[in-house]
Coordinates of N, CA, C and O in Angstrom, one line a residue:
X11 N 37.8 -95.0 84.1 CA 39.1 -95.3 83.6 C 39.6 -94.3 82.7 O 39.0 -93.9 81.8
X12 N 40.8 -93.8 83.0 CA 41.5 -92.8 82.2 C 42.6 -93.4 81.4 O 43.4 -94.1 82.0
X13 N 42.7 -93.2 80.1 CA 43.8 -93.7 79.3 C 44.8 -92.7 79.0 O 44.5 -91.6 78.6
X14 N 46.1 -92.9 79.4 CA 47.2 -92.0 79.2 C 48.2 -92.5 78.3 O 48.7 -93.7 78.5
X15 N 48.6 -91.7 77.3 CA 49.7 -92.2 76.4 C 51.0 -91.5 76.9 O 51.1 -90.3 77.2
X16 N 52.1 -92.3 77.0 CA 53.4 -91.8 77.4 C 54.4 -91.9 76.2 O 54.5 -93.0 75.6
X17 N 54.9 -90.8 75.9 CA 55.9 -90.7 74.7 C 57.0 -89.8 75.1 O 57.0 -89.1 76.1
X18 N 58.1 -89.8 74.3 CA 59.2 -89.0 74.5 C 60.3 -89.4 73.5 O 60.2 -90.4 72.8
X19 N 61.4 -88.7 73.5 CA 62.6 -89.0 72.7 C 63.3 -90.2 73.2 O 63.1 -90.7 74.2
X20 N 64.3 -90.6 72.4 CA 65.2 -91.7 72.7 C 65.9 -91.3 74.0 O 66.4 -90.2 74.2
X21 N 66.0 -92.3 75.0 CA 66.7 -92.1 76.3 C 66.2 -90.9 77.1 O 66.9 -90.2 77.7
X22 N 64.9 -90.6 77.0 CA 64.3 -89.5 77.7 C 63.7 -89.9 79.1 O 63.3 -89.0 79.8
X23 N 63.8 -91.2 79.4 CA 63.3 -91.6 80.7 C 61.9 -92.3 80.6 O 61.3 -92.4 81.7
X24 N 61.4 -92.7 79.5 CA 60.1 -93.3 79.4 C 60.0 -94.6 80.2 O 59.0 -94.8 80.9
X25 N 61.1 -95.4 80.2 CA 61.0 -96.7 80.9 C 61.0 -96.4 82.4 O 60.3 -97.1 83.2
X26 N 61.7 -95.3 82.9 CA 61.7 -95.0 84.3 C 60.4 -94.6 84.7 O 59.9 -95.0 85.8
X27 N 59.7 -93.7 84.0 CA 58.4 -93.3 84.3 C 57.4 -94.4 84.2 O 56.5 -94.6 85.1
X28 N 57.6 -95.3 83.2 CA 56.7 -96.5 83.1 C 56.8 -97.3 84.3 O 55.8 -97.8 84.8
X29 N 58.0 -97.5 84.8 CA 58.2 -98.3 86.0 C 57.6 -97.7 87.2 O 57.1 -98.4 88.1
X30 N 57.6 -96.4 87.3 CA 57.0 -95.6 88.4 C 55.5 -95.9 88.4 O 54.8 -96.1 89.4
X31 N 54.9 -95.9 87.2 CA 53.4 -96.2 87.1 C 53.2 -97.6 87.5 O 52.2 -97.9 88.3
X32 N 54.0 -98.6 87.1 CA 53.8 -100.0 87.5 C 54.0 -100.1 89.0 O 53.2 -100.9 89.6
X33 N 54.9 -99.4 89.6 CA 55.1 -99.5 91.0 C 53.9 -99.0 91.8 O 53.7 -99.3 93.0
X34 N 53.0 -98.3 91.2 CA 51.8 -97.8 91.8 C 50.6 -98.6 91.3 O 49.4 -98.2 91.4
X35 N 50.9 -99.8 90.8 CA 49.8 -100.8 90.4 C 49.0 -100.3 89.3 O 47.8 -100.6 89.2
X36 N 49.6 -99.4 88.4 CA 48.8 -98.9 87.2 C 49.3 -99.7 86.0 O 50.5 -99.8 85.7
X37 N 48.4 -100.4 85.4 CA 48.7 -101.3 84.2 C 49.3 -100.5 83.1 O 49.0 -99.3 82.9
X38 N 50.2 -101.1 82.4 CA 50.9 -100.5 81.3 C 50.8 -101.4 80.0 O 51.0 -102.6 80.1
X39 N 50.5 -100.7 78.9 CA 50.5 -101.4 77.6 C 51.8 -101.0 76.9 O 51.9 -99.8 76.6
X40 N 52.7 -101.9 76.6 CA 53.9 -101.6 76.0 C 53.8 -101.7 74.5 O 53.7 -102.8 73.9
X41 N 53.9 -100.5 73.8 CA 53.7 -100.5 72.3 C 54.8 -101.3 71.6 O 54.6 -101.9 70.5
X42 N 56.0 -101.3 72.2 CA 57.1 -102.0 71.6 C 56.9 -103.5 71.6 O 57.2 -104.2 70.6
X43 N 56.3 -104.0 72.7 CA 56.0 -105.5 72.7 C 54.9 -105.8 71.7 O 55.0 -106.8 71.0
X44 N 53.9 -105.0 71.6 CA 52.9 -105.2 70.5 C 53.5 -105.2 69.2 O 53.2 -106.0 68.3
X45 N 54.5 -104.2 68.9 CA 55.1 -104.2 67.6 C 55.9 -105.4 67.3 O 56.0 -105.9 66.2
X46 N 56.6 -106.0 68.4 CA 57.3 -107.2 68.2 C 56.4 -108.4 67.8 O 56.7 -109.2 67.0
X47 N 55.2 -108.4 68.5 CA 54.3 -109.5 68.3 C 53.7 -109.5 66.9 O 53.5 -110.6 66.3
X48 N 53.5 -108.3 66.3 CA 52.9 -108.3 64.9 C 53.9 -108.7 63.9 O 53.6 -108.8 62.7
X49 N 55.2 -108.9 64.2 CA 56.2 -109.3 63.3 C 56.6 -110.8 63.5 O 57.5 -111.3 62.8
X50 N 55.9 -111.5 64.4 CA 56.2 -112.9 64.6 C 55.8 -113.7 63.4 O 54.9 -113.4 62.6
X51 N 56.6 -114.8 63.2 CA 56.4 -115.6 62.0 C 55.0 -116.1 61.9 O 54.4 -116.6 62.8
X52 N 54.5 -115.9 60.6 CA 53.2 -116.4 60.3 C 52.0 -115.4 60.5 O 50.9 -115.6 60.0
X53 N 52.3 -114.3 61.2 CA 51.3 -113.3 61.4 C 51.1 -112.5 60.1 O 51.9 -112.5 59.2
X54 N 50.0 -111.7 60.1 CA 49.7 -110.9 58.9 C 50.8 -109.8 58.7 O 51.2 -109.6 57.5
X55 N 51.3 -109.2 59.8 CA 52.3 -108.2 59.6 C 53.6 -108.8 59.1 O 54.3 -108.2 58.2
X56 N 53.9 -110.0 59.5 CA 55.1 -110.8 59.1 C 55.0 -111.0 57.6 O 56.0 -110.7 56.8
X57 N 53.9 -111.5 57.1 CA 53.7 -111.8 55.7 C 53.8 -110.5 54.8 O 54.5 -110.6 53.8
X58 N 53.3 -109.4 55.3 CA 53.3 -108.2 54.5 C 54.8 -107.7 54.4 O 55.2 -107.2 53.4
X59 N 55.5 -107.7 55.5 CA 56.8 -107.2 55.6 C 57.8 -108.0 54.8 O 58.6 -107.5 54.0
X60 N 57.7 -109.4 54.9 CA 58.5 -110.2 54.1 C 58.2 -110.1 52.6 O 59.2 -110.0 51.8
X61 N 57.0 -109.9 52.2 CA 56.6 -109.7 50.8 C 57.2 -108.4 50.3 O 57.7 -108.3 49.1
X62 N 57.3 -107.4 51.2 CA 57.8 -106.0 50.7 C 59.3 -106.0 50.8 O 60.0 -105.3 49.9
X63 N 60.0 -106.6 51.8 CA 61.4 -106.4 52.0 C 62.2 -107.7 51.6 O 63.5 -107.6 51.5
X64 N 61.6 -108.8 51.3 CA 62.3 -110.0 50.8 C 62.7 -110.9 51.9 O 62.8 -110.4 53.1
X65 N 63.1 -112.1 51.6 CA 63.5 -113.0 52.6 C 64.9 -112.8 53.2 O 65.3 -113.5 54.1
X66 N 65.6 -111.8 52.6 CA 66.9 -111.5 53.2 C 66.9 -110.9 54.6 O 67.8 -110.9 55.3
X67 N 65.7 -110.5 55.0 CA 65.5 -109.9 56.4 C 65.2 -111.0 57.4 O 65.0 -110.7 58.6
X68 N 65.2 -112.3 56.9 CA 64.8 -113.4 57.8 C 66.1 -114.1 58.4 O 67.1 -114.1 57.8
X69 N 65.9 -114.6 59.7 CA 66.9 -115.4 60.3 C 66.8 -116.8 59.8 O 65.9 -117.1 59.1
X70 N 67.7 -117.7 60.2 CA 67.7 -119.1 59.8 C 66.4 -119.8 60.2 O 65.9 -120.7 59.5
X71 N 65.8 -119.4 61.3 CA 64.6 -120.0 61.8 C 63.4 -119.5 61.2 O 62.2 -119.8 61.5
X72 N 63.5 -118.5 60.3 CA 62.4 -117.9 59.6 C 61.8 -116.7 60.2 O 60.9 -116.1 59.6
X73 N 62.2 -116.4 61.4 CA 61.7 -115.2 62.1 C 62.4 -113.9 61.5 O 63.5 -114.0 60.9
X74 N 61.8 -112.8 61.6 CA 62.4 -111.5 61.1 C 63.6 -111.2 61.9 O 63.6 -111.2 63.2
X75 N 64.7 -110.8 61.3 CA 65.9 -110.3 61.9 C 65.7 -108.8 62.2 O 65.9 -108.0 61.3
X76 N 65.2 -108.5 63.4 CA 64.8 -107.1 63.7 C 65.9 -106.1 63.6 O 65.7 -105.0 63.0
X77 N 67.1 -106.5 64.1 CA 68.2 -105.5 63.9 C 68.5 -105.2 62.5 O 68.8 -104.1 62.1
X78 N 68.5 -106.3 61.6 CA 68.8 -106.1 60.2 C 67.7 -105.2 59.5 O 68.0 -104.3 58.8
X79 N 66.4 -105.5 59.9 CA 65.4 -104.7 59.3 C 65.5 -103.2 59.8 O 65.3 -102.3 59.1
X80 N 65.9 -103.1 61.1 CA 66.1 -101.8 61.6 C 67.1 -101.0 60.9 O 67.0 -99.8 60.6
X81 N 68.2 -101.6 60.6 CA 69.3 -100.9 59.8 C 68.8 -100.5 58.5 O 69.2 -99.4 58.0
X82 N 68.0 -101.3 57.8 CA 67.4 -100.9 56.5 C 66.5 -99.7 56.6 O 66.7 -98.7 55.9
X83 N 65.5 -99.7 57.5 CA 64.5 -98.7 57.6 C 64.9 -97.4 58.2 O 64.4 -96.3 57.9
X84 N 65.9 -97.5 59.2 CA 66.3 -96.3 59.9 C 67.4 -95.5 59.1 O 67.8 -94.4 59.5
X85 N 67.8 -96.0 58.0 CA 68.8 -95.3 57.1 C 68.1 -94.9 55.8 O 68.8 -94.3 55.0
X86 N 66.8 -95.2 55.7 CA 66.1 -94.9 54.4 C 64.7 -94.5 54.8 O 63.9 -95.3 55.2
X87 N 64.4 -93.2 54.7 CA 63.1 -92.7 55.1 C 61.9 -93.3 54.3 O 60.9 -93.5 54.9
X88 N 62.2 -93.5 53.0 CA 61.1 -94.1 52.2 C 60.8 -95.5 52.7 O 59.6 -95.9 52.8
X89 N 61.8 -96.3 53.0 CA 61.5 -97.7 53.5 C 60.9 -97.7 54.9 O 60.1 -98.5 55.2
X90 N 61.3 -96.7 55.7 CA 60.8 -96.6 57.0 C 59.3 -96.3 56.9 O 58.5 -96.8 57.6
X91 N 58.9 -95.3 56.0 CA 57.5 -95.0 55.8 C 56.7 -96.2 55.3 O 55.6 -96.4 55.7
X92 N 57.3 -97.0 54.4 CA 56.7 -98.2 53.9 C 56.4 -99.2 55.0 O 55.3 -99.7 55.2
X93 N 57.4 -99.4 55.9 CA 57.3 -100.3 57.0 C 56.1 -99.8 57.9 O 55.3 -100.6 58.4
X94 N 56.1 -98.5 58.2 CA 55.1 -97.9 59.1 C 53.7 -98.2 58.5 O 52.8 -98.5 59.2
X95 N 53.6 -98.0 57.2 CA 52.3 -98.2 56.5 C 51.8 -99.6 56.6 O 50.7 -99.9 56.8
X96 N 52.8 -100.5 56.4 CA 52.5 -102.0 56.5 C 52.0 -102.4 57.8 O 51.1 -103.2 58.0
X97 N 52.7 -101.9 58.9 CA 52.5 -102.5 60.2 C 51.5 -101.7 61.1 O 51.0 -102.2 62.0
X98 N 51.3 -100.4 60.7 CA 50.4 -99.5 61.5 C 49.0 -100.2 61.8 O 48.6 -100.1 63.0
X99 N 48.4 -100.8 60.8 CA 47.0 -101.3 61.2 C 47.2 -102.5 62.2 O 46.3 -102.6 63.1
X100 N 48.2 -103.3 62.1 CA 48.4 -104.4 63.0 C 48.8 -103.9 64.4 O 48.3 -104.5 65.4
X101 N 49.6 -102.9 64.5 CA 50.0 -102.4 65.8 C 48.9 -101.7 66.4 O 48.6 -101.9 67.6
X102 N 48.1 -100.9 65.7 CA 47.0 -100.2 66.2 C 46.0 -101.2 66.8 O 45.4 -101.0 67.9
X103 N 45.6 -102.2 66.0 CA 44.6 -103.2 66.5 C 45.2 -103.9 67.7 O 44.4 -104.3 68.6
X104 N 46.5 -104.2 67.7 CA 47.1 -104.9 68.8 C 47.0 -104.1 70.1 O 46.7 -104.6 71.2
X105 N 47.3 -102.8 70.0 CA 47.3 -101.9 71.1 C 45.8 -101.8 71.6 O 45.5 -101.9 72.8
X106 N 44.9 -101.7 70.7 CA 43.5 -101.6 71.0 C 43.0 -102.8 71.8 O 42.3 -102.7 72.8
X107 N 43.4 -104.0 71.3 CA 43.0 -105.2 72.0 C 43.5 -105.2 73.4 O 42.8 -105.6 74.4
X108 N 44.8 -104.8 73.6 CA 45.4 -104.8 75.0 C 44.7 -103.8 75.9 O 44.4 -104.1 77.0
X109 N 44.4 -102.6 75.3 CA 43.6 -101.6 76.1 C 42.2 -102.1 76.4 O 41.7 -102.0 77.5
X110 N 41.6 -102.8 75.4 CA 40.2 -103.3 75.7 C 40.2 -104.3 76.8 O 39.3 -104.3 77.6
X111 N 41.2 -105.2 76.8 CA 41.3 -106.2 77.9 C 41.4 -105.5 79.2 O 40.7 -106.0 80.2
X112 N 42.2 -104.5 79.3 CA 42.3 -103.8 80.6 C 41.1 -103.0 80.9 O 40.6 -102.9 82.1
X113 N 40.5 -102.4 79.9 CA 39.2 -101.6 80.1 C 38.1 -102.5 80.6 O 37.4 -102.2 81.5
X114 N 38.0 -103.7 80.1 CA 37.0 -104.7 80.5 C 37.2 -105.1 82.0 O 36.3 -105.5 82.6
X115 N 38.5 -105.1 82.4 CA 38.8 -105.5 83.8 C 38.6 -104.3 84.7 O 38.8 -104.4 85.9
X116 N 38.3 -103.1 84.2 CA 38.1 -101.9 85.0 C 39.4 -101.3 85.5 O 39.5 -100.8 86.6
X117 N 40.4 -101.3 84.6 CA 41.7 -100.7 85.0 C 41.6 -99.2 85.1 O 40.8 -98.6 84.5
X118 N 42.5 -98.6 85.8 CA 42.6 -97.2 86.0 C 43.4 -96.5 84.9 O 43.1 -95.3 84.6
X119 N 44.4 -97.1 84.4 CA 45.2 -96.4 83.5 C 46.0 -97.3 82.6 O 46.4 -98.4 83.0
X120 N 46.2 -96.9 81.3 CA 47.2 -97.6 80.5 C 48.1 -96.6 79.8 O 47.7 -95.4 79.7
X121 N 49.1 -97.0 79.3 CA 50.0 -96.1 78.6 C 50.8 -96.9 77.6 O 50.9 -98.1 77.7
X122 N 51.3 -96.2 76.6 CA 52.0 -96.8 75.5 C 53.5 -96.4 75.7 O 53.8 -95.3 75.9
X123 N 54.4 -97.4 75.5 CA 55.8 -97.0 75.7 C 56.7 -97.9 74.8 O 56.3 -99.0 74.5
X124 N 57.9 -97.4 74.4 CA 58.8 -98.2 73.7 C 60.2 -97.9 74.1 O 60.5 -96.7 74.3
X125 N 61.1 -98.9 74.1 CA 62.5 -98.6 74.5 C 63.4 -99.7 73.9 O 63.1 -100.9 74.1
X126 N 64.4 -99.4 73.1 CA 65.3 -100.3 72.5 C 66.8 -100.0 72.9 O 67.1 -98.9 73.2
X127 N 67.6 -101.1 72.9 CA 69.0 -100.9 73.1 C 69.7 -101.0 71.7 O 69.7 -102.0 71.1
X128 N 70.2 -99.9 71.3 CA 70.8 -99.8 69.9 C 72.1 -99.1 69.9 O 72.4 -98.4 70.9
X129 N 72.9 -99.3 68.8 CA 74.2 -98.6 68.8 C 74.0 -97.1 68.4 O 72.9 -96.7 68.1
X130 N 75.1 -96.4 68.5 CA 75.1 -94.9 68.3 C 74.5 -94.5 67.0 O 73.7 -93.6 66.9
X131 N 74.9 -95.2 65.9 CA 74.4 -94.8 64.6 C 72.9 -95.0 64.4 O 72.2 -94.2 64.0
X132 N 72.5 -96.2 64.9 CA 71.0 -96.5 64.9 C 70.3 -95.5 65.7 O 69.2 -95.1 65.4
X133 N 70.8 -95.2 66.9 CA 70.2 -94.2 67.8 C 70.0 -92.9 67.1 O 69.0 -92.2 67.2
X134 N 71.0 -92.4 66.4 CA 71.0 -91.2 65.6 C 69.9 -91.2 64.6 O 69.1 -90.3 64.4
X135 N 69.8 -92.3 63.8 CA 68.8 -92.5 62.8 C 67.4 -92.5 63.3 O 66.5 -91.8 62.8
X136 N 67.2 -93.2 64.5 CA 65.9 -93.2 65.1 C 65.5 -91.9 65.7 O 64.4 -91.5 65.6
X137 N 66.5 -91.2 66.3 CA 66.2 -89.9 66.8 C 65.7 -88.9 65.7 O 64.8 -88.2 65.9
X138 N 66.4 -89.0 64.6 CA 66.1 -88.1 63.5 C 64.7 -88.5 62.9 O 64.1 -87.6 62.3
X139 N 64.4 -89.7 63.0 CA 63.1 -90.2 62.4 C 61.9 -89.9 63.3 O 60.8 -90.0 62.9
X140 N 62.2 -89.5 64.6 CA 61.1 -89.2 65.5 C 60.4 -87.9 65.3 O 61.0 -87.0 64.8
X141 N 59.2 -87.8 65.8 CA 58.5 -86.5 65.9 C 59.3 -85.5 66.7 O 59.9 -85.9 67.8
X142 N 59.5 -84.3 66.3 CA 60.3 -83.3 67.0 C 59.7 -83.2 68.5 O 58.5 -83.2 68.7
X143 N 60.6 -83.1 69.4 CA 60.2 -83.0 70.8 C 59.4 -81.8 71.1 O 58.4 -81.9 71.9
X144 N 59.7 -80.7 70.5 CA 58.9 -79.5 70.7 C 57.5 -79.7 70.2 O 56.5 -79.2 70.8
X145 N 57.3 -80.5 69.1 CA 55.9 -80.8 68.6 C 55.2 -81.7 69.6 O 54.0 -81.5 69.9
X146 N 56.0 -82.7 70.2 CA 55.4 -83.6 71.2 C 54.9 -82.7 72.4 O 53.8 -83.0 72.9
X147 N 55.8 -81.8 72.8 CA 55.4 -81.0 74.0 C 54.2 -80.2 73.7 O 53.3 -80.0 74.6
X148 N 54.1 -79.6 72.5 CA 52.9 -78.8 72.2 C 51.6 -79.6 72.2 O 50.6 -79.0 72.4
X149 N 51.7 -80.9 71.9 CA 50.5 -81.7 71.8 C 50.2 -82.4 73.1 O 49.1 -82.9 73.3
X150 N 51.1 -82.4 74.1 CA 50.9 -83.1 75.3 C 50.1 -82.3 76.3 O 50.1 -81.1 76.4
X151 N 49.3 -83.0 77.1 CA 48.5 -82.4 78.2 C 49.4 -82.3 79.4 O 49.3 -81.3 80.2
X152 N 50.4 -83.2 79.6 CA 51.3 -83.1 80.7 C 52.7 -83.4 80.2 O 52.9 -84.3 79.4
X153 N 53.7 -82.6 80.7 CA 55.1 -82.8 80.3 C 55.9 -83.1 81.5 O 55.8 -82.4 82.5
X154 N 56.7 -84.2 81.4 CA 57.6 -84.5 82.5 C 59.0 -84.2 82.1 O 59.5 -84.7 81.1
X155 N 59.7 -83.4 82.9 CA 61.1 -83.0 82.5 C 62.0 -83.9 83.3 O 62.1 -83.9 84.5
X156 N 62.8 -84.7 82.5 CA 63.7 -85.7 83.1 C 65.2 -85.2 83.0 O 66.1 -86.0 82.9
X157 N 65.4 -83.9 83.0 CA 66.8 -83.4 82.9 C 67.4 -83.3 84.3 O 68.6 -83.0 84.4
X158 N 66.7 -83.5 85.4 CA 67.3 -83.4 86.7 C 67.6 -84.7 87.3 O 67.9 -85.7 86.6
X159 N 67.5 -84.8 88.6 CA 67.9 -86.0 89.3 C 66.7 -87.0 89.4 O 65.6 -86.6 89.0
X160 N 66.9 -88.2 89.8 CA 65.8 -89.2 89.9 C 64.8 -88.7 91.0 O 63.6 -89.0 90.9
X161 N 65.3 -88.0 92.0 CA 64.4 -87.5 93.0 C 63.5 -86.4 92.4 O 62.3 -86.4 92.7
X162 N 64.1 -85.6 91.5 CA 63.2 -84.5 90.8 C 62.2 -85.2 90.0 O 61.0 -84.8 90.0
X163 N 62.6 -86.3 89.3 CA 61.6 -87.0 88.5 C 60.5 -87.6 89.3 O 59.3 -87.6 88.9
X164 N 60.9 -88.2 90.4 CA 59.9 -88.9 91.3 C 58.9 -87.8 91.9 O 57.7 -88.1 92.0
X165 N 59.4 -86.6 92.2 CA 58.6 -85.6 92.7 C 57.6 -85.1 91.6 O 56.4 -84.9 91.9
X166 N 58.1 -85.0 90.4 CA 57.2 -84.6 89.3 C 56.1 -85.7 89.1 O 54.9 -85.5 88.8
X167 N 56.6 -87.0 89.2 CA 55.7 -88.1 88.9 C 54.5 -88.1 89.9 O 53.4 -88.4 89.6
X168 N 54.8 -87.8 91.2 CA 53.8 -87.8 92.2 C 52.7 -86.8 91.8 O 51.5 -87.0 92.0
X169 N 53.1 -85.6 91.3 CA 52.1 -84.6 90.9 C 51.3 -85.1 89.7 O 50.1 -84.9 89.6
X170 N 52.0 -85.8 88.8 CA 51.3 -86.4 87.6 C 50.3 -87.5 88.0 O 49.2 -87.6 87.5
X171 N 50.7 -88.3 89.0 CA 49.9 -89.4 89.5 C 48.6 -88.8 90.0 O 47.5 -89.4 89.8
X172 N 48.7 -87.7 90.7 CA 47.4 -87.1 91.3 C 46.5 -86.7 90.1 O 45.3 -86.9 90.2
X173 N 47.1 -86.1 89.1 CA 46.3 -85.6 87.9 C 45.6 -86.8 87.2 O 44.5 -86.7 86.8
X174 N 46.4 -87.9 87.0 CA 45.8 -88.9 86.1 C 44.9 -89.9 86.9 O 44.2 -90.7 86.3
X175 N 44.9 -89.8 88.2 CA 44.1 -90.7 89.0 C 42.9 -90.0 89.7 O 42.2 -90.6 90.4
X176 N 42.8 -88.7 89.4 CA 41.7 -87.9 90.0 C 40.4 -88.4 89.4 O 40.3 -89.1 88.3
X177 N 39.2 -88.1 90.1 CA 37.9 -88.6 89.5 C 37.7 -88.1 88.1 O 38.1 -87.0 87.7
X178 N 37.0 -88.9 87.3 CA 36.7 -88.6 85.9 C 35.7 -87.4 85.9 O 34.9 -87.2 86.7
X179 N 35.9 -86.6 84.8 CA 34.9 -85.5 84.5 C 33.7 -86.2 83.9 O 33.8 -87.4 83.6
X180 N 32.6 -85.5 83.8 CA 31.4 -86.1 83.2 C 31.7 -86.6 81.8 O 31.2 -87.7 81.4
X181 N 32.4 -85.8 81.0 CA 32.7 -86.3 79.7 C 33.5 -87.6 79.7 O 33.3 -88.5 79.0
X182 N 34.6 -87.6 80.6 CA 35.4 -88.8 80.7 C 34.5 -90.0 81.2 O 34.7 -91.1 80.8
X183 N 33.6 -89.7 82.1 CA 32.8 -90.8 82.7 C 32.0 -91.4 81.6 O 31.9 -92.7 81.5
X184 N 31.3 -90.6 80.7 CA 30.5 -91.2 79.7 C 31.3 -92.0 78.7 O 30.7 -92.8 77.9
X185 N 32.6 -91.7 78.6 CA 33.5 -92.5 77.7 C 34.1 -93.7 78.4 O 34.8 -94.5 77.7
X186 N 33.8 -93.8 79.7 CA 34.4 -94.9 80.5 C 33.6 -96.2 80.4 O 32.4 -96.2 79.9
X187 N 34.1 -97.3 81.0 CA 33.3 -98.5 81.1 C 32.0 -98.3 81.8 O 30.9 -98.7 81.4
X188 N 32.1 -97.7 83.0 CA 30.9 -97.4 83.8 C 29.9 -96.6 83.1 O 28.7 -96.9 83.1
X189 N 30.4 -95.5 82.4 CA 29.5 -94.7 81.6 C 28.8 -95.5 80.5 O 27.6 -95.3 80.2
X190 N 29.6 -96.3 79.8 CA 29.0 -97.1 78.7 C 27.9 -98.0 79.2 O 26.9 -98.2 78.6
X191 N 28.2 -98.7 80.4 CA 27.2 -99.6 80.9 C 26.0 -98.8 81.4 O 24.8 -99.3 81.3
X192 N 26.2 -97.6 82.0 CA 25.0 -96.8 82.4 C 24.2 -96.4 81.2 O 22.9 -96.4 81.3
X193 N 24.8 -96.0 80.1 CA 24.1 -95.6 78.9 C 23.3 -96.8 78.3 O 22.2 -96.6 78.0
X194 N 23.9 -97.9 78.3 CA 23.3 -99.1 77.8 C 22.1 -99.5 78.7 O 21.0 -99.8 78.2
X195 N 22.2 -99.4 80.0 CA 21.1 -99.7 80.9 C 20.0 -98.7 80.7 O 18.8 -99.1 80.7
X196 N 20.3 -97.4 80.5 CA 19.3 -96.4 80.3 C 18.5 -96.7 79.0 O 17.3 -96.5 78.9
X197 N 19.2 -97.1 77.9 CA 18.6 -97.4 76.7 C 17.6 -98.6 76.8 O 16.5 -98.6 76.3
X198 N 18.1 -99.6 77.5 CA 17.3 -100.9 77.7 C 16.0 -100.5 78.5 O 14.9 -100.9 78.1
X199 N 16.2 -99.7 79.6 CA 15.0 -99.3 80.4 C 14.1 -98.5 79.6 O 12.8 -98.7 79.6
X200 N 14.6 -97.6 78.7 CA 13.8 -96.8 77.9 C 13.0 -97.6 76.9 O 11.8 -97.3 76.7
X201 N 13.6 -98.6 76.3 CA 12.9 -99.4 75.3 C 11.8 -100.2 76.0 O 10.7 -100.3 75.5
X202 N 12.1 -100.8 77.2 CA 11.1 -101.6 77.9 C 9.9 -100.8 78.3 O 8.8 -101.1 78.1
X203 N 10.2 -99.6 78.9 CA 9.1 -98.7 79.3 C 8.3 -98.2 78.1 O 7.1 -98.2 78.2
X204 N 9.0 -97.9 77.1 CA 8.3 -97.4 75.8 C 7.4 -98.5 75.3 O 6.2 -98.2 74.9
X205 N 7.8 -99.8 75.3 CA 7.0 -100.9 74.8 C 5.7 -101.1 75.7 O 4.6 -101.3 75.2
X206 N 6.0 -100.9 77.0 CA 4.9 -101.1 78.0 C 3.8 -100.0 77.8 O 2.6 -100.2 77.8
X207 N 4.3 -98.7 77.6 CA 3.4 -97.6 77.4 C 2.6 -97.8 76.1 O 1.4 -97.6 76.0
X208 N 3.3 -98.2 75.0 CA 2.7 -98.4 73.7 C 1.7 -99.5 73.8 O 0.6 -99.5 73.1
X209 N 2.0 -100.6 74.6 CA 1.1 -101.7 74.7 C -0.2 -101.4 75.4 O -1.2 -102.1 75.2
X210 N -0.2 -100.4 76.2 CA -1.4 -100.0 77.0 C -2.3 -99.0 76.2 O -3.4 -98.7 76.6
X211 N -1.7 -98.5 75.1 CA -2.5 -97.5 74.3 C -3.5 -98.2 73.4 O -3.3 -99.3 72.9

């Protein structure tokens, strides 16, 4: 199983590429959904955020008013960093749990994605808050250019699909579910054989 992370700037086509993966029966872990879940009423993330930002960010039903919280943090870098620090452990563990579920089922691929519908000012604030695209490109193993037509994107995707679904390298294999089970079996066999040998001495 190969794990692939999908990222990009606002309106760069992440959802389109995500849907292409889904159309090829490749499971997807949506980081935005995980982030919403960790802010649900009563969760650990909810309690920390309400303690830090006050009850003014709550709706009448007690749930977090996400658009209101978004306006606060995307116009103030200090508050944005605070929110990130508060929620990062919960989001990371949530994503890990989702990937682990898929890993245990023997899935071929997962990826992380996020997409919001926001107004122009919020879009500007979020774009400015993101990691620079050049930096993302420099860290990426594969770059998909979505500046052309949908046909161009699909052609690029087919090439990417070949890369991410090709057989695992030896290193990737030993980090996979099959590799982990093989290593565990080898250890168990080694222990049993070792005990038998020692018992005969």
